[in-house]
């Protein structure tokens, strides 16, 4: 009896000793990652225990000091120094050292002032505890201005537009905005481009009228035809790799490649003489929250939104492409519901700052949808599905519907295209093939052009 009690006491003492040792040791850094992007640069610190830290931003020269408590400098932390790319738009370099007995200090040297967001993420999927440092430029990137700069770059020095099918006769808000932004003092002209529902548009709207509060037009830059904007959304990115095929192909990589190929084809196309321009919600390997993808499409007044993915299933047998639209009610099938739930978890894996100021905006935005938008989305989806079926197998012969968060832009026809099952070895091989990527790109382009042929884009809202 006494020996049993003694053994229990010894076991309890051992557990307490191990716990005390763990507390004394603190967290151990497992991995560090840096994700550069024009929108923001992300530094991720992954540890086997929650990370306690304090941050101090120094304005001149701009740098962020991060003290990590209960941490010893190890090989993973030392790797952080060499992970910064010279092309990083925001980070100039990172220094790391053992500041005190139990504190590691990171100093992130910055290329310009930033607005840092620092938050922790609980373990999920393949990740342990993560401390995330999101470094946003103080002067935020405006996606509409990005399109404008691309448009200017497509013009000759004399101001003659060289985009295909462009004339100088029809009013285009983006064209007008270019003219105003390139005048003296144009830096004060706001970039604001609210989207407009189709029912609110009037193709007979008159031209902009010059007035004392609006700068006049620059005669050297001609007015252009109506610019048609297609938002392309390569799924996942950064911390979120998406699905991974049996051969190691990552969804985030292959869909970005397809999106860039489709962007290049769209940028050399036109509809009824009106030039087209593609806008990518991400053009490199970085994470974009679902609601930000929608916001970006709205800010550039996109006429269409096409989210590109490559699905996976827990068995290798499923195959074929699918197209999805939003549903205001229930999903059209159990598979569509499962797919939406899976894709909507991207924010959890990629890492969203739920305590940020955009959380209320996120909730409000993702609760909006309209019957008209869904009807147009189904029409777009049918055109895409028909063309994709001409170059590969279809998983389902119809457009399916479910509550995909990324499709909830109330003013923009939006679809999600699952190009193939990356979990199927044969389809993974096709997705890696440049020949198939080109075939798929051409099919998507044909579907988009056929949609516009049946649904000509109307005039934009004139209130810029």
Short mmCIF file of C-alpha atoms in Angstrom, two decimals:
data_model
loop_
_atom_site.label_atom_id
_atom_site.label_comp_id
_atom_site.label_asym_id
_atom_site.label_seq_id
_atom_site.Cartn_x
_atom_site.Cartn_y
_atom_site.Cartn_z
CA UNK A 1 0.00 0.00 0.00
CA UNK A 2 2.73 2.41 1.05
CA UNK A 3 4.88 1.40 -1.94
CA UNK A 4 1.99 2.15 -4.33
CA UNK A 5 1.51 5.57 -2.76
CA UNK A 6 5.24 6.20 -3.02
CA UNK A 7 5.23 5.33 -6.73
CA UNK A 8 2.27 7.66 -7.33
CA UNK A 9 4.03 10.50 -5.54
CA UNK A 10 7.21 9.87 -7.53
CA UNK A 11 5.25 9.88 -10.80
CA UNK A 12 3.51 13.13 -9.87
CA UNK A 13 6.82 14.72 -8.96
CA UNK A 14 8.25 13.65 -12.33
CA UNK A 15 5.32 15.21 -14.21
CA UNK A 16 5.69 18.46 -12.26
CA UNK A 17 9.43 18.47 -12.92
CA UNK A 18 8.91 17.98 -16.65
CA UNK A 19 6.32 20.78 -16.69
CA UNK A 20 8.68 23.09 -14.83
CA UNK A 21 11.46 22.24 -17.27
CA UNK A 22 9.16 23.02 -20.21
CA UNK A 23 8.24 26.38 -18.68
CA UNK A 24 11.89 27.15 -17.99
CA UNK A 25 12.91 26.16 -21.50
CA UNK A 26 10.15 28.19 -23.15
CA UNK A 27 9.15 27.84 -26.78
CA UNK A 28 11.40 26.29 -29.39
CA UNK A 29 11.38 27.83 -32.86
CA UNK A 30 10.57 25.22 -35.50
CA UNK A 31 10.54 27.22 -38.74
CA UNK A 32 10.58 30.77 -40.10
CA UNK A 33 9.16 32.04 -43.38
CA UNK A 34 9.09 35.36 -45.27
CA UNK A 35 6.39 36.11 -47.88
CA UNK A 36 7.12 39.31 -49.88
CA UNK A 37 4.32 41.03 -51.81
CA UNK A 38 3.50 44.56 -52.99
CA UNK A 39 0.39 44.60 -50.77
CA UNK A 40 2.33 43.61 -47.66
CA UNK A 41 5.22 41.43 -46.53
CA UNK A 42 4.59 38.67 -44.01
CA UNK A 43 7.06 37.15 -41.56
CA UNK A 44 5.89 33.91 -39.92
CA UNK A 45 7.54 32.36 -36.85
CA UNK A 46 6.40 28.80 -36.10
CA UNK A 47 7.01 27.34 -32.66
CA UNK A 48 6.15 24.27 -30.59
CA UNK A 49 4.47 26.49 -27.97
CA UNK A 50 2.66 29.86 -27.91
CA UNK A 51 5.03 32.76 -28.54
CA UNK A 52 5.05 35.78 -26.27
CA UNK A 53 6.39 38.95 -27.87
CA UNK A 54 6.52 42.73 -27.72
CA UNK A 55 7.06 45.04 -30.68
CA UNK A 56 8.47 48.53 -31.10
CA UNK A 57 8.35 50.51 -34.34
CA UNK A 58 11.10 53.07 -34.89
CA UNK A 59 10.29 55.65 -37.56
CA UNK A 60 13.77 56.83 -38.61
CA UNK A 61 15.24 54.87 -40.15
CA UNK A 62 12.10 52.73 -40.33
CA UNK A 63 12.49 49.41 -38.53
CA UNK A 64 10.49 47.07 -36.32
CA UNK A 65 12.05 45.54 -33.20
CA UNK A 66 10.43 42.34 -31.95
CA UNK A 67 11.40 40.82 -28.59
CA UNK A 68 10.44 37.15 -28.23
CA UNK A 69 10.28 36.05 -24.60
CA UNK A 70 11.23 32.62 -23.31
CA UNK A 71 13.22 31.86 -26.44
CA UNK A 72 16.76 30.74 -27.19
CA UNK A 73 18.48 31.58 -30.46
CA UNK A 74 18.59 28.45 -32.61
CA UNK A 75 19.34 27.41 -36.20
CA UNK A 76 15.77 28.11 -37.38
CA UNK A 77 15.91 31.71 -36.16
CA UNK A 78 19.34 32.25 -37.69
CA UNK A 79 17.91 31.19 -41.07
CA UNK A 80 15.60 34.21 -40.99
CA UNK A 81 18.45 36.54 -41.96
CA UNK A 82 19.02 34.81 -45.29
CA UNK A 83 15.34 34.50 -46.21
CA UNK A 84 14.89 38.17 -47.13
CA UNK A 85 14.94 38.73 -50.90
CA UNK A 86 16.52 41.85 -52.38
CA UNK A 87 13.30 42.32 -54.37
CA UNK A 88 11.12 42.40 -51.25
CA UNK A 89 9.07 45.61 -51.62
CA UNK A 90 8.98 46.28 -47.88
CA UNK A 91 11.82 44.54 -46.00
CA UNK A 92 15.43 45.65 -46.44
CA UNK A 93 16.89 43.05 -44.08
CA UNK A 94 16.47 41.22 -40.77
CA UNK A 95 18.89 41.03 -37.85
CA UNK A 96 18.53 38.50 -35.03
CA UNK A 97 20.37 37.96 -31.75
CA UNK A 98 20.11 36.78 -28.15
CA UNK A 99 19.16 40.05 -26.46
CA UNK A 100 19.13 38.63 -22.94
CA UNK A 101 19.10 35.23 -21.22
CA UNK A 102 15.53 34.40 -22.28
CA UNK A 103 14.80 37.01 -24.96
CA UNK A 104 15.58 36.85 -28.67
CA UNK A 105 15.39 40.16 -30.52
CA UNK A 106 14.53 40.51 -34.20
CA UNK A 107 15.14 43.83 -35.93
CA UNK A 108 13.37 44.13 -39.28
CA UNK A 109 14.90 46.93 -41.34
CA UNK A 110 12.28 48.43 -43.64
CA UNK A 111 12.40 50.18 -47.01
CA UNK A 112 9.67 52.63 -46.00
CA UNK A 113 7.29 53.30 -43.10
CA UNK A 114 4.88 50.47 -42.39
CA UNK A 115 1.75 49.81 -40.36
CA UNK A 116 2.50 46.49 -38.64
CA UNK A 117 -0.12 43.95 -37.62
CA UNK A 118 1.10 41.27 -35.20
CA UNK A 119 -1.07 38.34 -34.19
CA UNK A 120 -0.93 34.71 -33.11
CA UNK A 121 -2.49 31.65 -34.73
CA UNK A 122 -3.41 28.40 -33.04
CA UNK A 123 -2.15 25.10 -34.50
CA UNK A 124 -4.03 24.06 -37.64
CA UNK A 125 -3.44 21.62 -40.52
CA UNK A 126 0.36 21.07 -40.79
CA UNK A 127 1.24 24.12 -38.66
CA UNK A 128 2.10 24.44 -34.97
CA UNK A 129 1.78 27.76 -33.10
CA UNK A 130 2.48 30.75 -35.34
CA UNK A 131 3.38 34.36 -34.64
CA UNK A 132 2.60 36.44 -37.73
CA UNK A 133 4.10 39.86 -38.53
CA UNK A 134 2.21 41.52 -41.38
CA UNK A 135 4.05 44.62 -42.60
CA UNK A 136 1.69 46.86 -44.56
CA UNK A 137 3.04 49.96 -46.34
CA UNK A 138 1.76 53.14 -44.70
CA UNK A 139 0.77 54.22 -48.21
CA UNK A 140 -1.48 51.35 -49.23
CA UNK A 141 -1.38 49.93 -52.75
CA UNK A 142 -4.50 50.81 -54.73
CA UNK A 143 -5.46 48.06 -57.21
CA UNK A 144 -7.22 50.57 -59.47
CA UNK A 145 -4.06 52.64 -59.72
CA UNK A 146 -2.19 49.44 -60.57
CA UNK A 147 -4.49 48.93 -63.55
CA UNK A 148 -4.06 52.55 -64.56
CA UNK A 149 -0.27 52.23 -64.57
CA UNK A 150 -0.52 49.13 -66.75
CA UNK A 151 -2.78 51.06 -69.10
CA UNK A 152 -0.34 53.96 -69.33
CA UNK A 153 2.50 51.54 -70.04
CA UNK A 154 0.51 50.21 -73.00
CA UNK A 155 0.49 53.64 -74.66
CA UNK A 156 3.13 55.05 -76.96
CA UNK A 157 5.11 58.14 -75.88
CA UNK A 158 2.93 60.26 -78.16
CA UNK A 159 -0.15 59.20 -76.21
CA UNK A 160 -1.59 57.03 -78.98
CA UNK A 161 -3.25 53.99 -77.41
CA UNK A 162 -1.89 50.72 -78.78
CA UNK A 163 -4.32 48.36 -77.05
CA UNK A 164 -6.15 46.18 -79.61
CA UNK A 165 -9.44 47.45 -80.92
CA UNK A 166 -9.24 50.81 -79.14
CA UNK A 167 -10.68 54.00 -80.55
CA UNK A 168 -10.89 57.47 -79.02
CA UNK A 169 -14.61 58.05 -79.20
CA UNK A 170 -16.33 56.38 -76.24
CA UNK A 171 -16.15 57.61 -72.66
CA UNK A 172 -14.34 55.29 -70.24
CA UNK A 173 -13.99 56.19 -66.55
CA UNK A 174 -10.64 54.46 -66.30
CA UNK A 175 -9.43 56.35 -69.37
CA UNK A 176 -10.68 59.63 -67.90
CA UNK A 177 -9.01 58.84 -64.61
CA UNK A 178 -5.70 58.27 -66.38
CA UNK A 179 -5.99 61.68 -67.99
CA UNK A 180 -6.67 63.35 -64.67
CA UNK A 181 -3.93 61.47 -62.80
CA UNK A 182 -1.24 62.50 -65.31
CA UNK A 183 -1.87 66.24 -65.02
CA UNK A 184 0.09 68.63 -62.80
CA UNK A 185 -1.19 68.29 -59.25
CA UNK A 186 -2.89 65.02 -60.10
CA UNK A 187 -1.58 63.33 -56.96
CA UNK A 188 -4.50 64.92 -55.10
CA UNK A 189 -7.08 63.37 -57.38
CA UNK A 190 -8.67 60.50 -55.42
CA UNK A 191 -8.77 57.01 -56.83
CA UNK A 192 -12.35 55.95 -56.16
CA UNK A 193 -14.28 53.63 -58.39
CA UNK A 194 -17.51 52.31 -56.86
CA UNK A 195 -19.04 49.32 -58.55
CA UNK A 196 -22.55 49.58 -59.96
CA UNK A 197 -25.23 46.95 -60.33
CA UNK A 198 -26.32 46.19 -63.85
CA UNK A 199 -29.83 47.43 -63.09
CA UNK A 200 -28.37 50.81 -62.06
CA UNK A 201 -26.32 51.28 -65.24
CA UNK A 202 -27.42 53.29 -68.22
CA UNK A 203 -25.54 52.84 -71.46
CA UNK A 204 -26.68 56.28 -72.61
CA UNK A 205 -25.01 58.15 -69.74
CA UNK A 206 -23.46 61.36 -70.95
CA UNK A 207 -19.77 62.25 -70.80
CA UNK A 208 -17.99 63.74 -67.83
CA UNK A 209 -18.55 67.49 -67.61
CA UNK A 210 -15.65 69.66 -66.55
CA UNK A 211 -16.38 71.85 -63.55
CA UNK A 212 -14.28 73.86 -61.06
CA UNK A 213 -14.08 70.88 -58.67
CA UNK A 214 -12.97 68.40 -61.35
CA UNK A 215 -9.80 68.94 -63.40
CA UNK A 216 -10.18 69.18 -67.14
CA UNK A 217 -9.03 66.51 -69.56
CA UNK A 218 -5.53 66.35 -70.95
CA UNK A 219 -5.70 66.66 -74.74
CA UNK A 220 -2.52 64.61 -75.27
CA UNK A 221 -4.19 61.47 -73.88
CA UNK A 222 -7.13 60.33 -76.03
CA UNK A 223 -10.39 58.98 -74.64
CA UNK A 224 -10.70 55.27 -75.15
CA UNK A 225 -13.35 52.63 -75.59
CA UNK A 226 -14.96 50.99 -72.59
CA UNK A 227 -12.28 48.94 -70.82
CA UNK A 228 -13.51 45.48 -69.83
CA UNK A 229 -11.91 44.27 -66.58
CA UNK A 230 -11.73 40.59 -65.64
CA UNK A 231 -10.55 39.80 -62.11
CA UNK A 232 -8.60 36.54 -61.96
CA UNK A 233 -8.20 35.00 -58.53
CA UNK A 234 -5.49 32.30 -58.18
CA UNK A 235 -6.55 30.36 -55.10
CA UNK A 236 -4.55 29.98 -51.89
CA UNK A 237 -0.94 31.27 -51.70
CA UNK A 238 1.70 32.00 -49.09
CA UNK A 239 1.08 30.08 -45.86
CA UNK A 240 -1.80 28.26 -47.56
CA UNK A 241 -0.46 25.83 -50.21
CA UNK A 242 -3.91 24.52 -51.10
CA UNK A 243 -4.14 20.91 -52.17
CA UNK A 244 -0.95 18.92 -52.78
CA UNK A 245 -0.84 16.17 -55.41
CA UNK A 246 0.75 12.74 -54.91
CA UNK A 247 3.77 13.96 -56.90
CA UNK A 248 4.19 17.04 -54.68
CA UNK A 249 2.53 19.57 -57.02
CA UNK A 250 1.09 22.42 -54.98
CA UNK A 251 -2.26 23.88 -55.95
CA UNK A 252 -1.16 27.45 -55.23
CA UNK A 253 1.68 27.17 -57.77
CA UNK A 254 -0.17 25.61 -60.68
CA UNK A 255 -3.22 27.90 -60.45
CA UNK A 256 -0.99 30.99 -60.35
CA UNK A 257 0.72 29.84 -63.54
CA UNK A 258 -2.63 29.27 -65.28
CA UNK A 259 -3.93 32.65 -64.08
CA UNK A 260 -0.88 34.44 -65.49
CA UNK A 261 -1.27 32.67 -68.83
CA UNK A 262 -4.95 33.65 -68.93
CA UNK A 263 -4.06 37.23 -67.96
CA UNK A 264 -1.69 37.51 -70.93
CA UNK A 265 -4.37 36.20 -73.31
CA UNK A 266 -7.05 38.52 -71.94
CA UNK A 267 -4.76 41.54 -72.21
CA UNK A 268 -4.42 40.98 -75.97
CA UNK A 269 -8.16 40.43 -76.52
CA UNK A 270 -11.16 42.67 -77.05
CA UNK A 271 -14.94 42.43 -77.15
CA UNK A 272 -16.78 44.39 -79.84
CA UNK A 273 -13.79 46.67 -80.25
CA UNK A 274 -13.54 47.25 -76.47
CA UNK A 275 -10.15 46.28 -75.01
CA UNK A 276 -9.91 43.83 -72.12
CA UNK A 277 -7.65 43.96 -69.12
CA UNK A 278 -7.07 41.21 -66.54
CA UNK A 279 -6.43 41.98 -62.88
CA UNK A 280 -4.87 39.35 -60.59
CA UNK A 281 -5.82 39.31 -56.92
CA UNK A 282 -2.31 37.93 -56.34
CA UNK A 283 0.53 37.79 -58.85
CA UNK A 284 3.07 35.97 -56.67
CA UNK A 285 3.26 33.49 -53.80
CA UNK A 286 1.55 35.35 -50.95
CA UNK A 287 -1.66 34.93 -49.00
CA UNK A 288 -4.75 37.05 -49.68
CA UNK A 289 -7.76 36.73 -47.33
CA UNK A 290 -11.03 35.74 -48.99
CA UNK A 291 -12.79 39.04 -48.31
CA UNK A 292 -9.79 41.02 -49.62
CA UNK A 293 -9.97 39.11 -52.91
CA UNK A 294 -13.57 40.26 -53.27
CA UNK A 295 -12.72 43.83 -52.27
CA UNK A 296 -9.93 44.03 -54.83
CA UNK A 297 -12.28 42.97 -57.62
CA UNK A 298 -14.80 45.61 -56.56
CA UNK A 299 -12.19 48.36 -56.36
CA UNK A 300 -11.16 47.86 -59.98
CA UNK A 301 -14.81 47.73 -61.10
CA UNK A 302 -14.34 44.19 -62.41
CA UNK A 303 -16.93 43.00 -64.92
CA UNK A 304 -16.24 39.35 -64.03
CA UNK A 305 -14.54 37.44 -61.22
CA UNK A 306 -12.99 34.02 -61.94
CA UNK A 307 -11.39 32.13 -59.04
CA UNK A 308 -9.04 29.37 -60.22
CA UNK A 309 -8.37 26.22 -58.17
CA UNK A 310 -7.22 22.59 -58.50
CA UNK A 311 -9.13 20.37 -56.11
CA UNK A 312 -8.17 17.32 -54.07
CA UNK A 313 -10.16 14.45 -52.58
CA UNK A 314 -9.17 11.92 -49.96
CA UNK A 315 -9.05 9.18 -52.59
CA UNK A 316 -7.17 9.43 -55.93
CA UNK A 317 -10.10 8.32 -58.10
CA UNK A 318 -12.20 11.50 -58.62
CA UNK A 319 -11.32 13.39 -61.78
CA UNK A 320 -12.56 16.13 -64.06
CA UNK A 321 -13.07 19.90 -63.93
CA UNK A 322 -15.95 21.66 -62.18
CA UNK A 323 -17.43 25.14 -62.17
CA UNK A 324 -19.23 26.60 -59.15
CA UNK A 325 -21.43 29.63 -58.58
CA UNK A 326 -22.82 31.09 -55.39
CA UNK A 327 -26.00 29.77 -53.79
CA UNK A 328 -28.33 31.92 -51.71
CA UNK A 329 -29.85 28.78 -50.25
CA UNK A 330 -28.43 25.31 -49.77
CA UNK A 331 -25.78 23.66 -51.92
CA UNK A 332 -26.89 21.79 -55.03
CA UNK A 333 -25.11 18.64 -53.84
CA UNK A 334 -23.26 17.22 -50.85
CA UNK A 335 -20.04 17.43 -52.88
CA UNK A 336 -20.60 21.13 -53.59
CA UNK A 337 -21.26 21.79 -49.91
CA UNK A 338 -18.09 19.91 -48.94
CA UNK A 339 -16.12 21.84 -51.54
CA UNK A 340 -17.35 25.23 -50.27
CA UNK A 341 -16.56 24.33 -46.66
CA UNK A 342 -13.07 23.22 -47.69
CA UNK A 343 -12.33 26.36 -49.73
CA UNK A 344 -13.76 28.63 -47.03
CA UNK A 345 -11.13 27.29 -44.59
CA UNK A 346 -8.40 29.03 -46.58
CA UNK A 347 -8.41 31.96 -44.15
CA UNK A 348 -7.83 29.64 -41.19
CA UNK A 349 -4.83 27.96 -42.80
CA UNK A 350 -3.43 31.07 -44.51
CA UNK A 351 -3.75 33.10 -41.33
CA UNK A 352 -6.13 36.03 -40.92
CA UNK A 353 -5.90 38.63 -38.17
CA UNK A 354 -9.40 38.20 -36.73
CA UNK A 355 -8.75 41.04 -34.31
CA UNK A 356 -8.01 43.48 -37.12
CA UNK A 357 -10.12 46.47 -38.03
CA UNK A 358 -11.40 44.74 -41.17
CA UNK A 359 -13.22 41.98 -39.29
CA UNK A 360 -16.56 43.82 -39.31
CA UNK A 361 -16.13 44.71 -42.98
CA UNK A 362 -15.32 41.08 -43.70
CA UNK A 363 -18.48 39.81 -42.02
CA UNK A 364 -20.69 42.39 -43.73
CA UNK A 365 -19.18 41.83 -47.17
CA UNK A 366 -19.47 38.06 -47.07
CA UNK A 367 -23.15 38.24 -46.11
CA UNK A 368 -24.13 40.04 -49.32
CA UNK A 369 -25.40 38.37 -52.46
CA UNK A 370 -28.04 39.09 -55.07
CA UNK A 371 -30.25 36.96 -57.26
CA UNK A 372 -29.16 38.95 -60.34
CA UNK A 373 -25.49 38.31 -59.61
CA UNK A 374 -26.14 34.59 -59.22
CA UNK A 375 -28.10 34.45 -62.48
CA UNK A 376 -25.24 36.13 -64.37
CA UNK A 377 -22.73 33.87 -62.60
CA UNK A 378 -24.59 30.75 -63.75
CA UNK A 379 -24.58 32.08 -67.31
CA UNK A 380 -20.81 32.68 -67.14
CA UNK A 381 -20.29 29.27 -65.54
CA UNK A 382 -22.21 27.47 -68.29
CA UNK A 383 -20.05 29.07 -70.97
CA UNK A 384 -16.85 28.13 -69.14
CA UNK A 385 -18.00 24.59 -68.42
CA UNK A 386 -18.91 23.96 -72.05
CA UNK A 387 -15.49 25.10 -73.27
CA UNK A 388 -13.55 23.25 -70.58
CA UNK A 389 -15.42 20.09 -71.55
CA UNK A 390 -13.94 20.40 -75.05
CA UNK A 391 -10.37 20.04 -73.75
CA UNK A 392 -10.76 17.68 -70.77
CA UNK A 393 -13.08 15.66 -68.61
CA UNK A 394 -15.83 17.22 -66.51
CA UNK A 395 -16.53 16.07 -62.97
CA UNK A 396 -20.14 17.24 -63.21
CA UNK A 397 -22.04 18.22 -66.41
CA UNK A 398 -23.63 21.29 -64.84
CA UNK A 399 -22.62 24.35 -62.85
CA UNK A 400 -22.97 23.57 -59.16
CA UNK A 401 -23.80 26.04 -56.40
CA UNK A 402 -22.77 26.45 -52.77
CA UNK A 403 -21.86 29.15 -50.26
CA UNK A 404 -18.34 30.01 -51.44
CA UNK A 405 -17.18 33.09 -49.52
CA UNK A 406 -14.95 34.29 -52.37
CA UNK A 407 -17.93 34.53 -54.77
CA UNK A 408 -19.96 36.97 -52.68
CA UNK A 409 -19.42 40.22 -54.59
CA UNK A 410 -23.01 41.44 -55.07
CA UNK A 411 -22.24 43.41 -58.25
CA UNK A 412 -19.90 41.06 -60.10
CA UNK A 413 -20.75 37.77 -61.84
CA UNK A 414 -18.41 35.36 -60.05
CA UNK A 415 -17.45 31.72 -60.52
CA UNK A 416 -14.95 29.30 -59.04
CA UNK A 417 -13.27 26.91 -61.49
CA UNK A 418 -11.77 23.65 -60.23
CA UNK A 419 -9.47 22.93 -63.16
CA UNK A 420 -8.88 19.26 -62.22
CA UNK A 421 -8.38 16.93 -59.26
CA UNK A 422 -4.75 17.41 -58.32
CA UNK A 423 -5.13 14.36 -56.05
CA UNK A 424 -5.57 12.17 -59.14
CA UNK A 425 -2.07 11.19 -60.42
CA UNK A 426 -3.11 11.43 -64.09
CA UNK A 427 -4.73 14.82 -63.65
CA UNK A 428 -1.81 16.08 -61.57
CA UNK A 429 0.45 15.23 -64.50
CA UNK A 430 -1.87 17.11 -66.87
CA UNK A 431 -1.85 20.16 -64.61
CA UNK A 432 1.95 20.14 -64.72
CA UNK A 433 1.90 20.00 -68.52
CA UNK A 434 2.35 23.34 -70.27
CA UNK A 435 0.41 21.98 -73.26
CA UNK A 436 -2.64 21.26 -71.11
CA UNK A 437 -2.27 24.56 -69.28
CA UNK A 438 -2.44 26.35 -72.63
CA UNK A 439 -5.48 24.31 -73.73
CA UNK A 440 -7.23 25.13 -70.46
CA UNK A 441 -6.31 28.81 -70.75
CA UNK A 442 -7.75 29.01 -74.27
CA UNK A 443 -10.93 27.26 -73.09
CA UNK A 444 -11.38 29.75 -70.25
CA UNK A 445 -10.79 32.67 -72.61
CA UNK A 446 -13.35 31.35 -75.11
CA UNK A 447 -15.90 30.92 -72.32
CA UNK A 448 -15.35 34.50 -71.13
CA UNK A 449 -15.64 35.92 -74.65
CA UNK A 450 -18.82 33.92 -75.29
CA UNK A 451 -20.33 35.27 -72.08
CA UNK A 452 -19.64 38.86 -73.13
CA UNK A 453 -21.02 38.16 -76.61
CA UNK A 454 -24.35 37.28 -74.99
CA UNK A 455 -24.08 39.80 -72.15
CA UNK A 456 -22.42 42.98 -73.45
CA UNK A 457 -20.90 45.04 -70.62
CA UNK A 458 -22.82 48.19 -69.89
CA UNK A 459 -21.47 51.68 -69.27
CA UNK A 460 -19.79 52.22 -65.94
CA UNK A 461 -21.01 54.49 -63.20
CA UNK A 462 -19.71 57.98 -64.02
CA UNK A 463 -19.21 59.20 -60.44
CA UNK A 464 -15.49 58.88 -59.86
#
